[in-house]
Structures are given as C-alpha cells and as structure tokens.
Amino acid sequence: MPLSEHEQRMLDQIESALYAEDPKFASTVRGGRIRAASTRRRFQAVALFVIGLILLIAGVALPIKPGGFPIISLVGFVFMFGSGVLLLLRKPATSQSDRSGGADTASPGETRRPGSAPRRGPRRGFSSRMEDRFKRRFDQE
C-alpha cells in the first residue's frame, strides 16, 4: 500500500532531520543492507570453506583423535563457519571522513543533499524539534 502525500512528506522530513542530526549514522543506516561480496572475497571464502571441509572429513577419517574427540574436525568446522562469516560481512569503511574521526566537514564548495536546507539558528536536537512539532500540532486542534 503506497504512502499518502502527507505521510511521504513526514517521512522526508524525518529523513532530512536524521541527516542533519547525524550524517555519519544516517549514511551507515542507508547503506546498511548486506552488499554482494567482491569476487576476491568470494574466492577467499570458497577456498577457506574447501580447506575446512577437507579438515572436517580428515578429522573423522584419520585415526588420530586425542582423547577420543576429533579435534581436526572441529578446526575444519571453525574454518567453514569463518568462510561464511567472511562472505557475509562487509569491509570496513575507508573513506577520509571515517579515518579522521567521523565529523562531517563539508567544504563550502560541496553540494548538499537534495531537499536539505542550510542550517539557520542554534543547533537543536532531533528529539527537541520533534517535540516542538508535536506540541504545535496539538495546540492547533
């Protein structure tokens, strides 16, 4: 079911307020979906999985079992699990703003996100702005 125009406007306002309040968090949330792994990472994960599978089978087949427990199989399972984790996890961000400590330092020549207005007045938190909107809405009725 599509959103009404009012709901879409409210959603856009909330999104722009989130970008204004904490741009690093907003960009993290926006790109938070699991991305497809690169070809190199896929090959690494497959190689690690194959090594783990070989160790798993070797641990069961070989008569070397200290204390009756197939330690080699356990190591193989850990390798296989690690390959799945390697395939699913994203690489850490390496942008300049992330390395410098996370502060969003936009230079005057950079363009703003479409629909966002420049800041005017004192910096107010997202929650205080939402409280003000809530109070105004109920004061009007």
PDB file of C-alpha atoms in Angstrom:
ATOM      1  CA  MET A   1       0.000   0.000   0.000  1.00  0.00           C
ATOM      2  CA  PRO A   2       1.593   3.296  -1.069  1.00  0.00           C
ATOM      3  CA  LEU A   3       2.032   6.200   1.321  1.00  0.00           C
ATOM      4  CA  SER A   4      -0.191   9.261   1.094  1.00  0.00           C
ATOM      5  CA  GLU A   5       1.380  12.612   0.200  1.00  0.00           C
ATOM      6  CA  HIS A   6       1.244  13.736   3.843  1.00  0.00           C
ATOM      7  CA  GLU A   7       2.914  10.538   5.057  1.00  0.00           C
ATOM      8  CA  GLN A   8       5.571  10.825   2.362  1.00  0.00           C
ATOM      9  CA  ARG A   9       6.266  14.454   3.354  1.00  0.00           C
ATOM     10  CA  MET A  10       6.557  13.471   7.020  1.00  0.00           C
ATOM     11  CA  LEU A  11       8.893  10.627   6.136  1.00  0.00           C
ATOM     12  CA  ASP A  12      11.059  13.006   4.074  1.00  0.00           C
ATOM     13  CA  GLN A  13      11.158  15.468   6.982  1.00  0.00           C
ATOM     14  CA  ILE A  14      12.234  12.754   9.395  1.00  0.00           C
ATOM     15  CA  GLU A  15      14.891  11.574   6.952  1.00  0.00           C
ATOM     16  CA  SER A  16      16.269  15.087   6.418  1.00  0.00           C
ATOM     17  CA  ALA A  17      16.288  15.668  10.191  1.00  0.00           C
ATOM     18  CA  LEU A  18      18.233  12.445  10.641  1.00  0.00           C
ATOM     19  CA  TYR A  19      20.759  13.549   8.018  1.00  0.00           C
ATOM     20  CA  ALA A  20      21.072  16.956   9.687  1.00  0.00           C
ATOM     21  CA  GLU A  21      21.456  15.486  13.190  1.00  0.00           C
ATOM     22  CA  ASP A  22      23.939  12.694  12.495  1.00  0.00           C
ATOM     23  CA  PRO A  23      25.050  12.366   8.867  1.00  0.00           C
ATOM     24  CA  LYS A  24      27.510   9.540   9.553  1.00  0.00           C
ATOM     25  CA  PHE A  25      24.850   7.396  11.235  1.00  0.00           C
ATOM     26  CA  ALA A  26      22.329   8.216   8.502  1.00  0.00           C
ATOM     27  CA  SER A  27      24.715   7.144   5.754  1.00  0.00           C
ATOM     28  CA  THR A  28      25.509   3.968   7.686  1.00  0.00           C
ATOM     29  CA  VAL A  29      21.819   3.136   8.054  1.00  0.00           C
ATOM     30  CA  ARG A  30      21.125   3.951   4.427  1.00  0.00           C
ATOM     31  CA  GLY A  31      23.876   1.590   3.233  1.00  0.00           C
ATOM     32  CA  GLY A  32      23.164  -0.978   5.933  1.00  0.00           C
ATOM     33  CA  ARG A  33      21.884  -3.702   3.681  1.00  0.00           C
ATOM     34  CA  ILE A  34      24.117  -6.691   3.064  1.00  0.00           C
ATOM     35  CA  ARG A  35      26.063  -5.993  -0.087  1.00  0.00           C
ATOM     36  CA  ALA A  36      27.235  -8.537  -2.582  1.00  0.00           C
ATOM     37  CA  ALA A  37      30.718  -9.770  -1.849  1.00  0.00           C
ATOM     38  CA  SER A  38      33.519  -8.906  -4.229  1.00  0.00           C
ATOM     39  CA  THR A  39      34.954 -11.591  -6.475  1.00  0.00           C
ATOM     40  CA  ARG A  40      38.174 -11.719  -4.464  1.00  0.00           C
ATOM     41  CA  ARG A  41      36.278 -12.164  -1.216  1.00  0.00           C
ATOM     42  CA  ARG A  42      34.146 -14.912  -2.765  1.00  0.00           C
ATOM     43  CA  PHE A  43      37.264 -16.820  -3.814  1.00  0.00           C
ATOM     44  CA  GLN A  44      38.747 -16.422  -0.341  1.00  0.00           C
ATOM     45  CA  ALA A  45      35.562 -17.696   1.271  1.00  0.00           C
ATOM     46  CA  VAL A  46      35.310 -20.657  -1.091  1.00  0.00           C
ATOM     47  CA  ALA A  47      38.972 -21.580  -0.505  1.00  0.00           C
ATOM     48  CA  LEU A  48      38.504 -21.352   3.270  1.00  0.00           C
ATOM     49  CA  PHE A  49      35.339 -23.474   3.026  1.00  0.00           C
ATOM     50  CA  VAL A  50      37.121 -26.159   0.988  1.00  0.00           C
ATOM     51  CA  ILE A  51      40.013 -26.260   3.464  1.00  0.00           C
ATOM     52  CA  GLY A  52      37.516 -26.561   6.305  1.00  0.00           C
ATOM     53  CA  LEU A  53      35.644 -29.344   4.530  1.00  0.00           C
ATOM     54  CA  ILE A  54      38.881 -31.272   3.938  1.00  0.00           C
ATOM     55  CA  LEU A  55      39.832 -30.877   7.617  1.00  0.00           C
ATOM     56  CA  LEU A  56      36.341 -31.958   8.695  1.00  0.00           C
ATOM     57  CA  ILE A  57      36.473 -35.140   6.638  1.00  0.00           C
ATOM     58  CA  ALA A  58      40.111 -35.828   7.562  1.00  0.00           C
ATOM     59  CA  GLY A  59      39.304 -35.479  11.246  1.00  0.00           C
ATOM     60  CA  VAL A  60      36.643 -38.159  11.015  1.00  0.00           C
ATOM     61  CA  ALA A  61      38.620 -40.475   8.716  1.00  0.00           C
ATOM     62  CA  LEU A  62      42.040 -40.307  10.416  1.00  0.00           C
ATOM     63  CA  PRO A  63      42.670 -42.484  13.461  1.00  0.00           C
ATOM     64  CA  ILE A  64      44.386 -39.549  15.266  1.00  0.00           C
ATOM     65  CA  LYS A  65      41.811 -38.489  17.852  1.00  0.00           C
ATOM     66  CA  PRO A  66      43.297 -37.161  21.093  1.00  0.00           C
ATOM     67  CA  GLY A  67      41.039 -38.225  23.941  1.00  0.00           C
ATOM     68  CA  GLY A  68      38.583 -39.785  21.501  1.00  0.00           C
ATOM     69  CA  PHE A  69      37.496 -36.367  20.212  1.00  0.00           C
ATOM     70  CA  PRO A  70      38.136 -35.406  16.570  1.00  0.00           C
ATOM     71  CA  ILE A  71      39.914 -32.065  17.135  1.00  0.00           C
ATOM     72  CA  ILE A  72      40.813 -31.774  13.438  1.00  0.00           C
ATOM     73  CA  SER A  73      37.111 -31.952  12.529  1.00  0.00           C
ATOM     74  CA  LEU A  74      36.351 -29.178  14.979  1.00  0.00           C
ATOM     75  CA  VAL A  75      39.032 -26.982  13.412  1.00  0.00           C
ATOM     76  CA  GLY A  76      37.561 -27.751   9.972  1.00  0.00           C
ATOM     77  CA  PHE A  77      34.119 -26.718  11.151  1.00  0.00           C
ATOM     78  CA  VAL A  78      35.533 -23.447  12.512  1.00  0.00           C
ATOM     79  CA  PHE A  79      37.169 -22.785   9.123  1.00  0.00           C
ATOM     80  CA  MET A  80      33.869 -23.459   7.336  1.00  0.00           C
ATOM     81  CA  PHE A  81      31.982 -21.171   9.704  1.00  0.00           C
ATOM     82  CA  GLY A  82      34.624 -18.482   9.237  1.00  0.00           C
ATOM     83  CA  SER A  83      34.215 -18.684   5.472  1.00  0.00           C
ATOM     84  CA  GLY A  84      30.503 -17.967   5.807  1.00  0.00           C
ATOM     85  CA  VAL A  85      31.185 -15.009   8.078  1.00  0.00           C
ATOM     86  CA  LEU A  86      33.827 -13.713   5.657  1.00  0.00           C
ATOM     87  CA  LEU A  87      31.339 -13.914   2.812  1.00  0.00           C
ATOM     88  CA  LEU A  88      28.571 -12.068   4.652  1.00  0.00           C
ATOM     89  CA  LEU A  89      30.461  -9.305   6.450  1.00  0.00           C
ATOM     90  CA  ARG A  90      31.119  -6.012   4.737  1.00  0.00           C
ATOM     91  CA  LYS A  91      34.544  -4.488   4.512  1.00  0.00           C
ATOM     92  CA  PRO A  92      35.104  -1.639   6.975  1.00  0.00           C
ATOM     93  CA  ALA A  93      34.691   1.832   5.507  1.00  0.00           C
ATOM     94  CA  THR A  94      37.899   3.515   4.461  1.00  0.00           C
ATOM     95  CA  SER A  95      36.690   6.959   3.459  1.00  0.00           C
ATOM     96  CA  GLN A  96      38.606  10.024   4.608  1.00  0.00           C
ATOM     97  CA  SER A  97      35.815  11.180   6.957  1.00  0.00           C
ATOM     98  CA  ASP A  98      35.775   7.783   8.700  1.00  0.00           C
ATOM     99  CA  ARG A  99      39.542   7.845   9.239  1.00  0.00           C
ATOM    100  CA  SER A 100      39.524  11.409  10.564  1.00  0.00           C
ATOM    101  CA  GLY A 101      37.128  10.675  13.374  1.00  0.00           C
ATOM    102  CA  GLY A 102      33.709  10.840  11.753  1.00  0.00           C
ATOM    103  CA  ALA A 103      32.987  14.554  11.776  1.00  0.00           C
ATOM    104  CA  ASP A 104      31.239  15.582   8.597  1.00  0.00           C
ATOM    105  CA  THR A 105      33.271  18.505   7.384  1.00  0.00           C
ATOM    106  CA  ALA A 106      31.621  19.755   4.233  1.00  0.00           C
ATOM    107  CA  SER A 107      33.522  22.454   2.453  1.00  0.00           C
ATOM    108  CA  PRO A 108      31.613  25.466   1.099  1.00  0.00           C
ATOM    109  CA  GLY A 109      32.039  24.267  -2.485  1.00  0.00           C
ATOM    110  CA  GLU A 110      30.420  20.879  -1.900  1.00  0.00           C
ATOM    111  CA  THR A 111      26.812  20.296  -2.835  1.00  0.00           C
ATOM    112  CA  ARG A 112      24.204  19.445  -0.257  1.00  0.00           C
ATOM    113  CA  ARG A 113      21.876  16.500  -0.276  1.00  0.00           C
ATOM    114  CA  PRO A 114      18.811  17.313  -2.409  1.00  0.00           C
ATOM    115  CA  GLY A 115      15.965  18.650  -0.320  1.00  0.00           C
ATOM    116  CA  SER A 116      18.062  19.643   2.675  1.00  0.00           C
ATOM    117  CA  ALA A 117      18.098  23.249   3.715  1.00  0.00           C
ATOM    118  CA  PRO A 118      21.110  25.062   5.138  1.00  0.00           C
ATOM    119  CA  ARG A 119      21.172  25.385   8.926  1.00  0.00           C
ATOM    120  CA  ARG A 120      19.930  28.562  10.473  1.00  0.00           C
ATOM    121  CA  GLY A 121      19.959  29.496  14.131  1.00  0.00           C
ATOM    122  CA  PRO A 122      21.219  27.430  17.056  1.00  0.00           C
ATOM    123  CA  ARG A 123      21.717  23.700  16.632  1.00  0.00           C
ATOM    124  CA  ARG A 124      18.809  21.802  18.133  1.00  0.00           C
ATOM    125  CA  GLY A 125      18.488  18.104  18.634  1.00  0.00           C
ATOM    126  CA  PHE A 126      16.205  15.899  16.604  1.00  0.00           C
ATOM    127  CA  SER A 127      14.076  14.970  19.602  1.00  0.00           C
ATOM    128  CA  SER A 128      13.530  18.597  20.653  1.00  0.00           C
ATOM    129  CA  ARG A 129      12.394  19.507  17.122  1.00  0.00           C
ATOM    130  CA  MET A 130      10.000  16.553  17.093  1.00  0.00           C
ATOM    131  CA  GLU A 131       8.623  17.595  20.492  1.00  0.00           C
ATOM    132  CA  ASP A 132       8.039  21.119  19.185  1.00  0.00           C
ATOM    133  CA  ARG A 133       6.180  19.781  16.144  1.00  0.00           C
ATOM    134  CA  PHE A 134       4.100  17.514  18.364  1.00  0.00           C
ATOM    135  CA  LYS A 135       3.172  20.413  20.665  1.00  0.00           C
ATOM    136  CA  ARG A 136       2.295  22.684  17.730  1.00  0.00           C
ATOM    137  CA  ARG A 137       0.104  20.001  16.194  1.00  0.00           C
ATOM    138  CA  PHE A 138      -1.937  19.559  19.391  1.00  0.00           C
ATOM    139  CA  ASP A 139      -2.065  23.298  20.097  1.00  0.00           C
ATOM    140  CA  GLN A 140      -3.739  23.860  16.718  1.00  0.00           C
ATOM    141  CA  GLU A 141      -6.609  21.466  17.452  1.00  0.00           C
TER     142      GLU A 141
END
